[in-house]
């Protein structure tokens, strides 16, 4: 029998999905387009043609409370970033860095992701912060920013960056195959992949987190959506205060 958390999650998802697909008197231009990463479970991904995950469901729930319809679409991350930068859509689940704040208006944080370092079992090393990656070959995802501290370390050559693949599953395969020394990944996403791929006896997390990165909703500054984001933030805070935010997050996180 499906557990209660999965029931809550799918009830939330399909009620939102049906709302987005309903033939109400809202024109195409009134639908808020949100681009997301198509391959970053459990936060945002596509499955059998459906957009899934914490960020699209949460963003849609907030906008629904505001009286808007939001349509999330999954793309390769570089494509999602391009669509957001040129103002064709918002972007869900994006991190903040120095360059992006010049381009986008940001919402309040949607969720805090814990970035950690995984290595092959038996090849652990002492790790406290990004400086301990010096000289290591580190797996990263193509087109991703990991926040200012990690991005600066990559650009300054503290570690050797290997960002030749586009998703976490591929990087775990490289790690197990010995093609990289370690891999930076969100802990929740890592646990899901490890369970699905049967990697429990092959990889291990180093103790300290490398970073805590928040995911946000953003719109290009050229769109002048500051008032919309202010309303979004107020509604998000209401959901936090009444604990419907916690219920939604727990249902999605615990269903994975």
PDB file of C-alpha atoms in Angstrom:
ATOM      1  CA  UNK A   1       0.000   0.000   0.000  1.00  0.00           C
ATOM      2  CA  UNK A   2       1.257   3.500  -0.814  1.00  0.00           C
ATOM      3  CA  UNK A   3       2.386   5.244   2.376  1.00  0.00           C
ATOM      4  CA  UNK A   4       0.677   8.442   3.519  1.00  0.00           C
ATOM      5  CA  UNK A   5       3.546  10.707   2.416  1.00  0.00           C
ATOM      6  CA  UNK A   6       3.369   9.422  -1.147  1.00  0.00           C
ATOM      7  CA  UNK A   7      -0.409   9.852  -1.110  1.00  0.00           C
ATOM      8  CA  UNK A   8      -0.046  13.465  -0.030  1.00  0.00           C
ATOM      9  CA  UNK A   9       2.629  14.129  -2.640  1.00  0.00           C
ATOM     10  CA  UNK A  10       0.703  12.703  -5.568  1.00  0.00           C
ATOM     11  CA  UNK A  11      -2.499  14.376  -4.414  1.00  0.00           C
ATOM     12  CA  UNK A  12      -0.682  17.712  -4.354  1.00  0.00           C
ATOM     13  CA  UNK A  13       1.000  17.097  -7.689  1.00  0.00           C
ATOM     14  CA  UNK A  14      -2.053  15.979  -9.615  1.00  0.00           C
ATOM     15  CA  UNK A  15      -4.312  18.677  -8.195  1.00  0.00           C
ATOM     16  CA  UNK A  16      -1.776  21.249  -9.350  1.00  0.00           C
ATOM     17  CA  UNK A  17      -1.320  19.469 -12.684  1.00  0.00           C
ATOM     18  CA  UNK A  18      -5.048  19.431 -13.355  1.00  0.00           C
ATOM     19  CA  UNK A  19      -5.268  23.080 -12.384  1.00  0.00           C
ATOM     20  CA  UNK A  20      -2.525  23.964 -14.840  1.00  0.00           C
ATOM     21  CA  UNK A  21      -4.182  22.003 -17.621  1.00  0.00           C
ATOM     22  CA  UNK A  22      -7.753  23.180 -17.029  1.00  0.00           C
ATOM     23  CA  UNK A  23      -9.530  25.185 -19.711  1.00  0.00           C
ATOM     24  CA  UNK A  24     -10.317  28.220 -17.598  1.00  0.00           C
ATOM     25  CA  UNK A  25     -10.571  31.647 -19.152  1.00  0.00           C
ATOM     26  CA  UNK A  26      -6.862  32.402 -18.856  1.00  0.00           C
ATOM     27  CA  UNK A  27      -5.046  33.174 -22.072  1.00  0.00           C
ATOM     28  CA  UNK A  28      -1.694  31.671 -23.015  1.00  0.00           C
ATOM     29  CA  UNK A  29       0.127  34.928 -22.314  1.00  0.00           C
ATOM     30  CA  UNK A  30      -1.298  34.986 -18.760  1.00  0.00           C
ATOM     31  CA  UNK A  31       0.382  31.689 -17.870  1.00  0.00           C
ATOM     32  CA  UNK A  32       3.686  32.180 -16.065  1.00  0.00           C
ATOM     33  CA  UNK A  33       6.372  30.098 -17.754  1.00  0.00           C
ATOM     34  CA  UNK A  34       8.973  28.595 -15.419  1.00  0.00           C
ATOM     35  CA  UNK A  35      12.029  26.730 -16.727  1.00  0.00           C
ATOM     36  CA  UNK A  36      13.628  24.027 -14.586  1.00  0.00           C
ATOM     37  CA  UNK A  37      16.395  21.458 -14.825  1.00  0.00           C
ATOM     38  CA  UNK A  38      14.997  18.294 -16.396  1.00  0.00           C
ATOM     39  CA  UNK A  39      17.361  15.946 -14.528  1.00  0.00           C
ATOM     40  CA  UNK A  40      17.830  16.962 -10.885  1.00  0.00           C
ATOM     41  CA  UNK A  41      15.612  14.698  -8.766  1.00  0.00           C
ATOM     42  CA  UNK A  42      14.085  15.041  -6.257  1.00  0.00           C
ATOM     43  CA  UNK A  43      14.149  18.817  -6.685  1.00  0.00           C
ATOM     44  CA  UNK A  44      13.164  19.170 -10.351  1.00  0.00           C
ATOM     45  CA  UNK A  45      12.980  16.671 -13.173  1.00  0.00           C
ATOM     46  CA  UNK A  46      10.779  15.183 -15.861  1.00  0.00           C
ATOM     47  CA  UNK A  47       9.342  11.674 -15.769  1.00  0.00           C
ATOM     48  CA  UNK A  48       7.219  10.188 -18.567  1.00  0.00           C
ATOM     49  CA  UNK A  49       6.657  13.671 -19.921  1.00  0.00           C
ATOM     50  CA  UNK A  50       5.537  15.109 -16.574  1.00  0.00           C
ATOM     51  CA  UNK A  51       7.375  17.807 -14.638  1.00  0.00           C
ATOM     52  CA  UNK A  52       8.070  16.591 -11.104  1.00  0.00           C
ATOM     53  CA  UNK A  53       9.934  17.555  -7.964  1.00  0.00           C
ATOM     54  CA  UNK A  54       9.976  19.986  -5.075  1.00  0.00           C
ATOM     55  CA  UNK A  55      10.640  23.235  -6.920  1.00  0.00           C
ATOM     56  CA  UNK A  56       7.992  23.051  -9.673  1.00  0.00           C
ATOM     57  CA  UNK A  57       5.331  21.781  -7.257  1.00  0.00           C
ATOM     58  CA  UNK A  58       6.151  24.396  -4.609  1.00  0.00           C
ATOM     59  CA  UNK A  59       6.333  27.273  -7.100  1.00  0.00           C
ATOM     60  CA  UNK A  60       3.025  26.231  -8.678  1.00  0.00           C
ATOM     61  CA  UNK A  61       1.400  25.953  -5.240  1.00  0.00           C
ATOM     62  CA  UNK A  62       2.490  29.467  -4.263  1.00  0.00           C
ATOM     63  CA  UNK A  63       1.302  30.988  -7.530  1.00  0.00           C
ATOM     64  CA  UNK A  64      -1.990  29.120  -7.263  1.00  0.00           C
ATOM     65  CA  UNK A  65      -2.534  30.744  -3.856  1.00  0.00           C
ATOM     66  CA  UNK A  66      -1.838  34.089  -5.542  1.00  0.00           C
ATOM     67  CA  UNK A  67      -4.400  33.431  -8.280  1.00  0.00           C
ATOM     68  CA  UNK A  68      -1.891  32.762 -11.065  1.00  0.00           C
ATOM     69  CA  UNK A  69      -1.237  29.756 -13.250  1.00  0.00           C
ATOM     70  CA  UNK A  70       2.388  28.685 -13.562  1.00  0.00           C
ATOM     71  CA  UNK A  71       3.580  26.171 -16.136  1.00  0.00           C
ATOM     72  CA  UNK A  72       6.929  24.540 -15.423  1.00  0.00           C
ATOM     73  CA  UNK A  73       8.879  22.947 -18.277  1.00  0.00           C
ATOM     74  CA  UNK A  74      12.027  20.858 -18.004  1.00  0.00           C
ATOM     75  CA  UNK A  75      15.126  21.568 -20.105  1.00  0.00           C
ATOM     76  CA  UNK A  76      18.843  20.866 -20.037  1.00  0.00           C
ATOM     77  CA  UNK A  77      20.080  23.310 -17.403  1.00  0.00           C
ATOM     78  CA  UNK A  78      22.030  25.523 -19.810  1.00  0.00           C
ATOM     79  CA  UNK A  79      18.887  25.909 -21.928  1.00  0.00           C
ATOM     80  CA  UNK A  80      16.791  26.761 -18.858  1.00  0.00           C
ATOM     81  CA  UNK A  81      19.316  29.435 -17.894  1.00  0.00           C
ATOM     82  CA  UNK A  82      19.231  30.913 -21.398  1.00  0.00           C
ATOM     83  CA  UNK A  83      15.429  31.094 -21.457  1.00  0.00           C
ATOM     84  CA  UNK A  84      15.472  32.869 -18.120  1.00  0.00           C
ATOM     85  CA  UNK A  85      18.223  35.289 -19.046  1.00  0.00           C
ATOM     86  CA  UNK A  86      16.467  36.461 -22.216  1.00  0.00           C
ATOM     87  CA  UNK A  87      13.214  36.897 -20.293  1.00  0.00           C
ATOM     88  CA  UNK A  88      11.158  34.135 -21.895  1.00  0.00           C
ATOM     89  CA  UNK A  89      10.543  32.433 -18.551  1.00  0.00           C
ATOM     90  CA  UNK A  90      11.376  32.437 -14.898  1.00  0.00           C
ATOM     91  CA  UNK A  91      13.827  29.863 -13.560  1.00  0.00           C
ATOM     92  CA  UNK A  92      13.024  27.584 -10.641  1.00  0.00           C
ATOM     93  CA  UNK A  93      15.574  26.069  -8.275  1.00  0.00           C
ATOM     94  CA  UNK A  94      18.499  28.289  -9.279  1.00  0.00           C
ATOM     95  CA  UNK A  95      21.368  29.083  -6.900  1.00  0.00           C
ATOM     96  CA  UNK A  96      22.608  32.605  -6.215  1.00  0.00           C
ATOM     97  CA  UNK A  97      26.036  33.907  -7.217  1.00  0.00           C
ATOM     98  CA  UNK A  98      27.678  37.271  -7.869  1.00  0.00           C
ATOM     99  CA  UNK A  99      27.074  37.220 -11.617  1.00  0.00           C
ATOM    100  CA  UNK A 100      23.483  36.073 -11.454  1.00  0.00           C
ATOM    101  CA  UNK A 101      22.337  38.816  -9.073  1.00  0.00           C
ATOM    102  CA  UNK A 102      23.269  41.289 -11.810  1.00  0.00           C
ATOM    103  CA  UNK A 103      20.927  39.535 -14.248  1.00  0.00           C
ATOM    104  CA  UNK A 104      18.002  38.274 -12.170  1.00  0.00           C
ATOM    105  CA  UNK A 105      15.589  39.422  -9.487  1.00  0.00           C
ATOM    106  CA  UNK A 106      15.458  36.758  -6.775  1.00  0.00           C
ATOM    107  CA  UNK A 107      12.668  35.420  -4.615  1.00  0.00           C
ATOM    108  CA  UNK A 108      13.205  34.519  -0.993  1.00  0.00           C
ATOM    109  CA  UNK A 109      14.855  31.090  -0.579  1.00  0.00           C
ATOM    110  CA  UNK A 110      12.633  28.161  -1.506  1.00  0.00           C
ATOM    111  CA  UNK A 111      14.683  25.404   0.116  1.00  0.00           C
ATOM    112  CA  UNK A 112      18.211  24.926   1.483  1.00  0.00           C
ATOM    113  CA  UNK A 113      20.277  22.218  -0.216  1.00  0.00           C
ATOM    114  CA  UNK A 114      23.240  20.631   1.559  1.00  0.00           C
ATOM    115  CA  UNK A 115      26.135  20.165  -0.869  1.00  0.00           C
ATOM    116  CA  UNK A 116      28.522  17.396   0.144  1.00  0.00           C
ATOM    117  CA  UNK A 117      31.475  15.469  -1.275  1.00  0.00           C
ATOM    118  CA  UNK A 118      31.332  11.780  -2.211  1.00  0.00           C
ATOM    119  CA  UNK A 119      34.319   9.511  -2.859  1.00  0.00           C
ATOM    120  CA  UNK A 120      34.869   5.847  -3.622  1.00  0.00           C
ATOM    121  CA  UNK A 121      34.676   3.721  -0.495  1.00  0.00           C
ATOM    122  CA  UNK A 122      38.194   3.150   0.787  1.00  0.00           C
ATOM    123  CA  UNK A 123      39.496   6.378  -0.763  1.00  0.00           C
ATOM    124  CA  UNK A 124      38.330   8.818   1.902  1.00  0.00           C
ATOM    125  CA  UNK A 125      40.480  11.842   2.773  1.00  0.00           C
ATOM    126  CA  UNK A 126      40.362  14.523   5.455  1.00  0.00           C
ATOM    127  CA  UNK A 127      37.869  17.195   4.430  1.00  0.00           C
ATOM    128  CA  UNK A 128      36.657  20.359   6.152  1.00  0.00           C
ATOM    129  CA  UNK A 129      36.214  22.912   3.359  1.00  0.00           C
ATOM    130  CA  UNK A 130      36.831  23.543  -0.324  1.00  0.00           C
ATOM    131  CA  UNK A 131      40.577  24.111   0.233  1.00  0.00           C
ATOM    132  CA  UNK A 132      40.897  20.399   1.049  1.00  0.00           C
ATOM    133  CA  UNK A 133      40.034  19.599  -2.575  1.00  0.00           C
ATOM    134  CA  UNK A 134      43.385  21.022  -3.700  1.00  0.00           C
ATOM    135  CA  UNK A 135      44.878  18.889  -6.450  1.00  0.00           C
ATOM    136  CA  UNK A 136      41.841  16.604  -6.654  1.00  0.00           C
ATOM    137  CA  UNK A 137      39.936  15.828  -9.836  1.00  0.00           C
ATOM    138  CA  UNK A 138      36.414  16.888  -8.898  1.00  0.00           C
ATOM    139  CA  UNK A 139      33.257  15.902 -10.756  1.00  0.00           C
ATOM    140  CA  UNK A 140      30.767  18.713 -11.382  1.00  0.00           C
ATOM    141  CA  UNK A 141      27.738  18.997 -13.649  1.00  0.00           C
ATOM    142  CA  UNK A 142      28.090  20.780 -16.983  1.00  0.00           C
ATOM    143  CA  UNK A 143      26.755  24.338 -16.925  1.00  0.00           C
ATOM    144  CA  UNK A 144      26.193  24.459 -13.176  1.00  0.00           C
ATOM    145  CA  UNK A 145      27.200  27.108 -10.681  1.00  0.00           C
ATOM    146  CA  UNK A 146      27.769  25.692  -7.196  1.00  0.00           C
ATOM    147  CA  UNK A 147      27.833  29.045  -5.412  1.00  0.00           C
ATOM    148  CA  UNK A 148      30.581  31.641  -5.207  1.00  0.00           C
ATOM    149  CA  UNK A 149      33.019  29.731  -2.964  1.00  0.00           C
ATOM    150  CA  UNK A 150      33.116  26.586  -5.103  1.00  0.00           C
ATOM    151  CA  UNK A 151      32.974  28.537  -8.370  1.00  0.00           C
ATOM    152  CA  UNK A 152      35.951  30.683  -7.350  1.00  0.00           C
ATOM    153  CA  UNK A 153      37.942  27.617  -6.294  1.00  0.00           C
ATOM    154  CA  UNK A 154      37.225  26.017  -9.668  1.00  0.00           C
ATOM    155  CA  UNK A 155      38.195  29.132 -11.622  1.00  0.00           C
ATOM    156  CA  UNK A 156      41.403  29.684  -9.630  1.00  0.00           C
ATOM    157  CA  UNK A 157      42.552  26.092 -10.095  1.00  0.00           C
ATOM    158  CA  UNK A 158      42.307  24.930  -6.486  1.00  0.00           C
ATOM    159  CA  UNK A 159      41.061  21.633  -7.904  1.00  0.00           C
ATOM    160  CA  UNK A 160      40.851  20.101 -11.361  1.00  0.00           C
ATOM    161  CA  UNK A 161      37.259  20.410 -12.553  1.00  0.00           C
ATOM    162  CA  UNK A 162      35.695  17.678 -14.671  1.00  0.00           C
ATOM    163  CA  UNK A 163      32.291  18.944 -15.815  1.00  0.00           C
ATOM    164  CA  UNK A 164      31.977  16.823 -18.930  1.00  0.00           C
ATOM    165  CA  UNK A 165      28.600  15.305 -17.983  1.00  0.00           C
ATOM    166  CA  UNK A 166      25.217  16.892 -17.382  1.00  0.00           C
ATOM    167  CA  UNK A 167      23.763  15.113 -14.353  1.00  0.00           C
ATOM    168  CA  UNK A 168      24.482  13.481 -11.017  1.00  0.00           C
ATOM    169  CA  UNK A 169      23.885   9.907 -12.168  1.00  0.00           C
ATOM    170  CA  UNK A 170      26.621  10.214 -14.794  1.00  0.00           C
ATOM    171  CA  UNK A 171      29.013  11.702 -12.243  1.00  0.00           C
ATOM    172  CA  UNK A 172      28.408   8.845  -9.815  1.00  0.00           C
ATOM    173  CA  UNK A 173      29.251   6.418 -12.631  1.00  0.00           C
ATOM    174  CA  UNK A 174      32.496   8.311 -13.244  1.00  0.00           C
ATOM    175  CA  UNK A 175      33.292   8.191  -9.535  1.00  0.00           C
ATOM    176  CA  UNK A 176      32.718   4.439  -9.290  1.00  0.00           C
ATOM    177  CA  UNK A 177      34.766   3.961 -12.458  1.00  0.00           C
ATOM    178  CA  UNK A 178      37.725   5.819 -10.954  1.00  0.00           C
ATOM    179  CA  UNK A 179      37.688   8.642 -13.503  1.00  0.00           C
ATOM    180  CA  UNK A 180      37.330  11.341 -10.828  1.00  0.00           C
ATOM    181  CA  UNK A 181      38.593  11.555  -7.246  1.00  0.00           C
ATOM    182  CA  UNK A 182      35.395  12.944  -5.772  1.00  0.00           C
ATOM    183  CA  UNK A 183      32.054  14.452  -6.660  1.00  0.00           C
ATOM    184  CA  UNK A 184      30.145  17.481  -5.302  1.00  0.00           C
ATOM    185  CA  UNK A 185      26.415  16.788  -5.015  1.00  0.00           C
ATOM    186  CA  UNK A 186      23.374  17.646  -2.930  1.00  0.00           C
ATOM    187  CA  UNK A 187      22.943  15.088  -0.157  1.00  0.00           C
ATOM    188  CA  UNK A 188      19.244  14.441  -0.778  1.00  0.00           C
ATOM    189  CA  UNK A 189      19.802  13.923  -4.502  1.00  0.00           C
ATOM    190  CA  UNK A 190      22.783  11.678  -3.740  1.00  0.00           C
ATOM    191  CA  UNK A 191      20.819   9.418  -1.395  1.00  0.00           C
ATOM    192  CA  UNK A 192      18.139   8.894  -4.033  1.00  0.00           C
ATOM    193  CA  UNK A 193      20.665   7.953  -6.724  1.00  0.00           C
ATOM    194  CA  UNK A 194      22.692   5.693  -4.420  1.00  0.00           C
ATOM    195  CA  UNK A 195      19.561   3.740  -3.499  1.00  0.00           C
ATOM    196  CA  UNK A 196      18.356   3.462  -7.100  1.00  0.00           C
ATOM    197  CA  UNK A 197      21.765   2.481  -8.491  1.00  0.00           C
ATOM    198  CA  UNK A 198      22.740   0.139  -5.643  1.00  0.00           C
ATOM    199  CA  UNK A 199      25.897   2.084  -4.769  1.00  0.00           C
ATOM    200  CA  UNK A 200      25.747   1.728  -0.985  1.00  0.00           C
ATOM    201  CA  UNK A 201      28.901  -0.423  -0.867  1.00  0.00           C
ATOM    202  CA  UNK A 202      30.787   1.587  -3.490  1.00  0.00           C
ATOM    203  CA  UNK A 203      30.673   5.241  -2.435  1.00  0.00           C
ATOM    204  CA  UNK A 204      30.819   7.167   0.830  1.00  0.00           C
ATOM    205  CA  UNK A 205      30.152  10.745   1.863  1.00  0.00           C
ATOM    206  CA  UNK A 206      32.899  12.791   3.507  1.00  0.00           C
ATOM    207  CA  UNK A 207      31.826  14.149   6.884  1.00  0.00           C
ATOM    208  CA  UNK A 208      31.619  17.925   6.437  1.00  0.00           C
ATOM    209  CA  UNK A 209      29.235  19.696   4.082  1.00  0.00           C
ATOM    210  CA  UNK A 210      31.026  21.805   1.489  1.00  0.00           C
ATOM    211  CA  UNK A 211      28.207  24.365   1.210  1.00  0.00           C
ATOM    212  CA  UNK A 212      24.572  25.098   2.030  1.00  0.00           C
ATOM    213  CA  UNK A 213      22.971  26.536  -1.108  1.00  0.00           C
ATOM    214  CA  UNK A 214      19.423  27.839  -1.325  1.00  0.00           C
ATOM    215  CA  UNK A 215      17.277  27.312  -4.396  1.00  0.00           C
ATOM    216  CA  UNK A 216      15.318  30.332  -5.633  1.00  0.00           C
ATOM    217  CA  UNK A 217      12.782  31.480  -8.183  1.00  0.00           C
ATOM    218  CA  UNK A 218      14.165  34.230 -10.427  1.00  0.00           C
ATOM    219  CA  UNK A 219      13.058  36.436 -13.291  1.00  0.00           C
ATOM    220  CA  UNK A 220      15.259  38.498 -15.574  1.00  0.00           C
ATOM    221  CA  UNK A 221      15.572  42.103 -14.407  1.00  0.00           C
ATOM    222  CA  UNK A 222      14.453  43.137 -17.900  1.00  0.00           C
ATOM    223  CA  UNK A 223      10.961  41.800 -17.138  1.00  0.00           C
ATOM    224  CA  UNK A 224      10.408  44.173 -14.187  1.00  0.00           C
ATOM    225  CA  UNK A 225       8.724  41.452 -12.126  1.00  0.00           C
ATOM    226  CA  UNK A 226       9.803  42.829  -8.744  1.00  0.00           C
ATOM    227  CA  UNK A 227       6.212  43.354  -7.589  1.00  0.00           C
ATOM    228  CA  UNK A 228       5.260  39.834  -8.636  1.00  0.00           C
ATOM    229  CA  UNK A 229       8.193  38.432  -6.662  1.00  0.00           C
ATOM    230  CA  UNK A 230       7.262  40.543  -3.635  1.00  0.00           C
ATOM    231  CA  UNK A 231       3.760  39.024  -3.728  1.00  0.00           C
ATOM    232  CA  UNK A 232       5.305  35.582  -4.203  1.00  0.00           C
ATOM    233  CA  UNK A 233       7.498  36.105  -1.132  1.00  0.00           C
ATOM    234  CA  UNK A 234       4.545  37.213   0.990  1.00  0.00           C
ATOM    235  CA  UNK A 235       2.520  34.175  -0.042  1.00  0.00           C
ATOM    236  CA  UNK A 236       5.458  31.838   0.535  1.00  0.00           C
ATOM    237  CA  UNK A 237       5.835  33.255   4.053  1.00  0.00           C
ATOM    238  CA  UNK A 238       2.123  32.737   4.742  1.00  0.00           C
ATOM    239  CA  UNK A 239       2.513  29.089   3.722  1.00  0.00           C
ATOM    240  CA  UNK A 240       5.514  28.771   6.034  1.00  0.00           C
ATOM    241  CA  UNK A 241       3.624  30.357   8.935  1.00  0.00           C
ATOM    242  CA  UNK A 242       0.623  28.070   8.543  1.00  0.00           C
ATOM    243  CA  UNK A 243       2.898  25.017   8.011  1.00  0.00           C
ATOM    244  CA  UNK A 244       1.433  24.072   4.623  1.00  0.00           C
ATOM    245  CA  UNK A 245       4.954  24.699   3.279  1.00  0.00           C
ATOM    246  CA  UNK A 246       6.376  22.098   5.688  1.00  0.00           C
ATOM    247  CA  UNK A 247       3.683  19.583   4.778  1.00  0.00           C
ATOM    248  CA  UNK A 248       4.340  19.995   1.060  1.00  0.00           C
ATOM    249  CA  UNK A 249       8.125  19.753   1.432  1.00  0.00           C
ATOM    250  CA  UNK A 250       7.936  16.743   3.746  1.00  0.00           C
ATOM    251  CA  UNK A 251       5.547  14.932   1.420  1.00  0.00           C
ATOM    252  CA  UNK A 252       7.829  15.353  -1.587  1.00  0.00           C
ATOM    253  CA  UNK A 253      11.097  14.719   0.245  1.00  0.00           C
ATOM    254  CA  UNK A 254       9.754  11.633   2.011  1.00  0.00           C
ATOM    255  CA  UNK A 255       8.274  10.219  -1.189  1.00  0.00           C
ATOM    256  CA  UNK A 256      11.782   9.866  -2.652  1.00  0.00           C
TER     257      UNK A 256
END
